[in-house]
Amino acid sequence: MAKCTRYSEYLPERPMVGYGMDQPDPQWPNGAKIAISFVINWEEGGERNILEGDEGSETFIIETLSQPSRIGERDDLVESQFEYNMTATMYTVAAALERAPYLGPMLVKQGFEIACHGNRWINFMNVAPEEEEKHMHQAIDRLQKYTGDPTIPRGWMIGRRSNASPRLYARAAKERGLEFLYSSDSYGDDLPYWLESPLASEGEPDDGMLIIPYTLDCNDFRFVVPGSGWSSGEDFYKHLVCL
């Protein structure tokens, strides 16, 4: 195995077969057949913006009106999330949290997991790894400052990442003494799986990297995808229910 440098790309062998016909029994608690990871992407405030020194505004996804709020009516779905203590993982862009800092302690108190969705909501593919590394540490600083929790983040999902991103955030977690539980920077399966640790090629012990894949087809970005998206909230709902 060739030894990699600090800023080498992390390009593991592509698992084209996955589990194949040998499906594992994860033994979920209470005899459950499936486990679902609910996540909320918190990106507003971290996107490209001329006020941040960017050349222009964000064009990756623009908002569209789908299902308007029911003015003057109760929303049972929203209420039930609090009544029954339903929590989720917040894929949190650190700059977005900084712009709404009051939410940080509240989310932690409610039991939400704060995972790192990047320092800003930008495309890191063409960002120099040295600069991206700075973003990783800035993200950790911001998330910890505005939640008051020095143990986060434990999970990472950059989204528009570079090929070096997994190596950079694995190392950032190690250098900061943080537990690195998982990465969700993959759309390759419906089940969790393990890859070689990004730091193993640098001579570190191979503790593996747990991948909890992100189910992109269940993301509301399909409201703005021409030809293959949804035209209504009901389309979105039926897709989720049929899964």
Coordinates of C-alpha atoms in Angstrom, one line a residue:
M1 CA 0.0 0.0 0.0
A2 CA 1.4 3.4 -1.0
K3 CA 1.8 5.8 1.8
C4 CA -0.3 8.9 1.3
T5 CA 0.5 12.5 2.2
R6 CA -1.6 14.8 4.4
Y7 CA -3.6 16.1 1.4
S8 CA -3.9 13.0 -0.7
E9 CA -7.2 12.1 -2.2
Y10 CA -9.2 9.3 -0.4
L11 CA -10.3 7.0 -3.2
P12 CA -11.1 3.5 -1.8
E13 CA -12.1 0.7 -4.1
R14 CA -15.6 1.0 -5.3
P15 CA -17.9 -1.6 -3.7
M16 CA -19.9 -2.4 -6.8
V17 CA -21.5 -5.6 -5.3
G18 CA -22.1 -4.4 -1.8
Y19 CA -23.6 -7.1 0.4
G20 CA -24.9 -9.0 -2.7
M21 CA -26.9 -12.1 -1.8
D22 CA -25.3 -12.3 1.7
Q23 CA -27.5 -9.8 3.5
P24 CA -26.5 -9.3 7.1
D25 CA -28.8 -9.4 10.1
P26 CA -28.1 -6.1 11.9
Q27 CA -30.3 -7.3 14.9
W28 CA -32.0 -4.0 15.4
P29 CA -33.4 -3.4 19.0
N30 CA -36.9 -4.8 19.9
G31 CA -37.0 -7.0 16.8
A32 CA -37.4 -4.1 14.4
K33 CA -37.1 -5.0 10.7
I34 CA -35.5 -1.7 9.6
A35 CA -33.8 1.3 11.2
I36 CA -34.4 4.7 9.6
S37 CA -32.0 7.6 10.1
F38 CA -34.0 10.9 9.9
V39 CA -31.8 13.9 9.0
I40 CA -32.5 17.6 8.4
N41 CA -30.1 19.6 6.3
W42 CA -29.5 23.0 7.8
E43 CA -27.8 25.0 5.1
E44 CA -29.4 28.4 5.0
G45 CA -26.8 31.0 5.8
G46 CA -23.9 28.9 4.6
E47 CA -24.5 29.2 0.9
R48 CA -22.5 31.2 -1.6
N49 CA -23.1 34.9 -1.1
I50 CA -21.4 38.1 -2.3
L51 CA -21.4 39.3 1.4
E52 CA -19.1 36.4 2.1
G53 CA -16.7 37.4 -0.6
D54 CA -18.1 35.0 -3.2
E55 CA -18.5 36.0 -6.8
G56 CA -22.2 35.6 -6.8
S57 CA -25.2 34.1 -5.1
E58 CA -26.0 30.4 -4.7
T59 CA -27.4 28.7 -7.9
F60 CA -27.2 25.1 -6.9
I61 CA -30.7 24.9 -5.5
I62 CA -33.2 27.7 -5.4
E63 CA -36.4 27.6 -3.3
T64 CA -39.7 26.8 -4.9
L65 CA -43.1 26.9 -3.3
S66 CA -44.6 23.4 -2.8
Q67 CA -47.0 23.0 0.2
P68 CA -47.9 26.3 1.8
S69 CA -48.4 26.5 5.6
R70 CA -52.0 26.0 6.8
I71 CA -52.6 29.4 8.3
G72 CA -54.8 29.2 11.4
E73 CA -54.7 25.4 11.6
R74 CA -52.7 23.0 13.7
D75 CA -50.0 20.9 12.1
D76 CA -50.3 17.4 13.7
L77 CA -47.1 16.2 12.0
V78 CA -45.0 18.9 13.5
E79 CA -46.7 18.7 16.9
S80 CA -46.2 14.9 17.0
Q81 CA -42.4 15.3 16.7
F82 CA -42.3 17.1 20.0
E83 CA -45.1 15.2 21.7
Y84 CA -43.5 11.8 21.1
N85 CA -39.9 13.0 21.5
M86 CA -39.0 12.4 17.9
T87 CA -35.5 13.6 17.2
A88 CA -33.3 13.6 14.1
T89 CA -29.8 14.2 13.0
M90 CA -29.1 17.8 11.9
Y91 CA -26.7 18.0 9.0
T92 CA -25.5 21.4 10.2
V93 CA -23.6 23.9 8.1
A94 CA -21.6 25.7 10.8
A95 CA -22.1 29.1 9.2
A96 CA -25.8 28.6 9.3
L97 CA -25.8 27.8 13.0
E98 CA -23.7 30.9 13.6
R99 CA -26.4 33.0 12.1
A100 CA -29.1 31.4 14.4
P101 CA -27.1 30.6 17.5
Y102 CA -30.1 30.4 19.8
L103 CA -31.1 27.1 18.1
G104 CA -27.9 25.3 19.1
P105 CA -28.5 24.7 22.8
M106 CA -32.2 24.0 22.2
L107 CA -31.4 21.3 19.7
V108 CA -28.9 19.7 22.0
K109 CA -31.3 19.8 24.9
Q110 CA -34.0 18.2 22.7
G111 CA -31.7 15.3 21.9
F112 CA -30.9 16.1 18.3
E113 CA -27.6 14.9 16.9
I114 CA -25.5 17.7 15.4
A115 CA -23.5 16.3 12.5
C116 CA -21.1 18.4 10.4
H117 CA -22.4 19.4 7.0
G118 CA -19.4 21.6 6.3
N119 CA -18.2 25.0 7.4
R120 CA -20.1 26.6 4.6
W121 CA -22.6 25.2 2.0
I122 CA -20.3 25.3 -1.0
N123 CA -18.8 22.9 -3.5
F124 CA -15.4 21.8 -2.1
M125 CA -14.4 19.8 -5.2
N126 CA -12.2 22.5 -6.5
V127 CA -11.1 23.9 -3.1
A128 CA -7.4 23.4 -2.3
P129 CA -7.0 20.7 0.4
E130 CA -5.0 23.1 2.6
E131 CA -7.9 25.6 2.5
E132 CA -10.5 22.8 3.0
E133 CA -8.7 21.6 6.0
K134 CA -9.0 25.1 7.5
H135 CA -12.8 24.9 6.8
M136 CA -12.9 21.6 8.8
H137 CA -11.4 23.1 11.9
Q138 CA -13.5 26.3 11.6
A139 CA -16.6 24.1 11.3
I140 CA -15.7 22.3 14.5
D141 CA -15.0 25.6 16.3
R142 CA -18.4 27.0 15.3
L143 CA -20.4 23.9 16.1
Q144 CA -18.9 23.6 19.5
K145 CA -19.2 27.3 20.3
Y146 CA -22.8 27.6 19.4
T147 CA -24.0 24.4 20.9
G148 CA -21.9 24.4 24.0
D149 CA -21.0 20.8 23.4
P150 CA -17.2 20.1 23.1
T151 CA -17.8 16.5 21.9
I152 CA -19.3 17.3 18.6
P153 CA -19.4 16.6 15.7
R154 CA -19.2 12.8 15.7
G155 CA -20.7 12.3 12.2
W156 CA -19.8 14.1 8.9
M157 CA -21.7 14.7 5.7
I158 CA -20.2 17.4 3.6
G159 CA -22.3 16.6 0.5
R160 CA -20.5 18.4 -2.3
R161 CA -17.2 17.2 -1.0
S162 CA -13.7 16.8 -2.6
N163 CA -11.9 13.5 -2.9
A164 CA -9.8 14.6 0.0
S165 CA -12.7 15.4 2.3
P166 CA -12.9 12.1 4.2
R167 CA -9.2 12.1 5.0
L168 CA -9.4 15.7 6.1
Y169 CA -12.3 15.3 8.5
A170 CA -11.0 12.0 9.8
R171 CA -7.7 13.7 10.7
A172 CA -9.4 16.8 12.1
A173 CA -11.5 14.7 14.4
K174 CA -8.4 12.8 15.6
E175 CA -6.4 16.0 16.1
R176 CA -9.2 17.6 18.1
G177 CA -9.7 14.4 20.2
L178 CA -13.2 13.9 18.9
E179 CA -15.0 10.5 18.4
F180 CA -15.4 9.8 14.7
L181 CA -18.4 7.6 14.5
Y182 CA -19.4 7.7 10.8
S183 CA -19.5 9.4 7.5
S184 CA -22.6 9.8 5.4
D185 CA -20.7 11.1 2.3
S186 CA -22.0 8.2 0.2
Y187 CA -25.1 7.4 -1.8
G188 CA -24.0 3.8 -2.5
D189 CA -26.4 1.6 -0.5
D190 CA -29.4 1.4 1.8
L191 CA -27.4 -0.4 4.5
P192 CA -24.4 0.8 6.5
Y193 CA -21.1 -0.6 5.6
W194 CA -17.4 -0.2 6.4
L195 CA -14.5 1.2 4.4
E196 CA -10.8 1.4 5.2
S197 CA -9.9 4.3 7.5
P198 CA -8.8 7.3 5.4
L199 CA -5.8 7.5 7.8
A200 CA -4.7 3.9 7.4
S201 CA -2.6 4.8 4.3
E202 CA -0.7 7.4 6.4
G203 CA 0.4 4.7 8.9
E204 CA -2.4 5.1 11.4
P205 CA -4.2 2.0 12.7
D206 CA -7.0 0.9 10.4
D207 CA -10.1 1.3 12.7
G208 CA -12.3 1.5 9.6
M209 CA -14.8 4.1 8.6
L210 CA -18.4 3.4 9.1
I211 CA -20.6 4.6 6.2
I212 CA -24.2 5.4 6.9
P213 CA -25.3 6.2 3.3
Y214 CA -27.4 9.2 2.5
T215 CA -30.6 8.4 0.6
L216 CA -30.5 11.2 -1.9
D217 CA -33.8 10.2 -3.6
C218 CA -35.6 11.1 -0.4
N219 CA -34.2 14.6 -0.4
D220 CA -36.6 17.5 -1.2
F221 CA -34.2 18.8 -3.9
R222 CA -36.2 16.8 -6.3
F223 CA -38.8 19.6 -6.2
V224 CA -36.4 21.5 -8.4
V225 CA -35.0 18.7 -10.6
P226 CA -36.4 19.1 -14.2
G227 CA -38.1 16.0 -15.5
S228 CA -37.5 13.6 -12.7
G229 CA -38.7 15.4 -9.6
W230 CA -41.9 16.0 -7.8
S231 CA -44.6 18.5 -8.6
S232 CA -46.4 18.4 -5.2
G233 CA -46.0 17.6 -1.6
E234 CA -48.2 14.6 -2.1
D235 CA -45.7 13.2 -4.6
F236 CA -43.0 13.5 -2.0
Y237 CA -45.2 11.9 0.7
K238 CA -46.1 9.0 -1.5
H239 CA -42.5 8.3 -2.4
L240 CA -41.5 8.2 1.3
V241 CA -44.4 6.0 2.3
C242 CA -43.9 3.5 -0.6
L243 CA -40.3 3.0 0.5

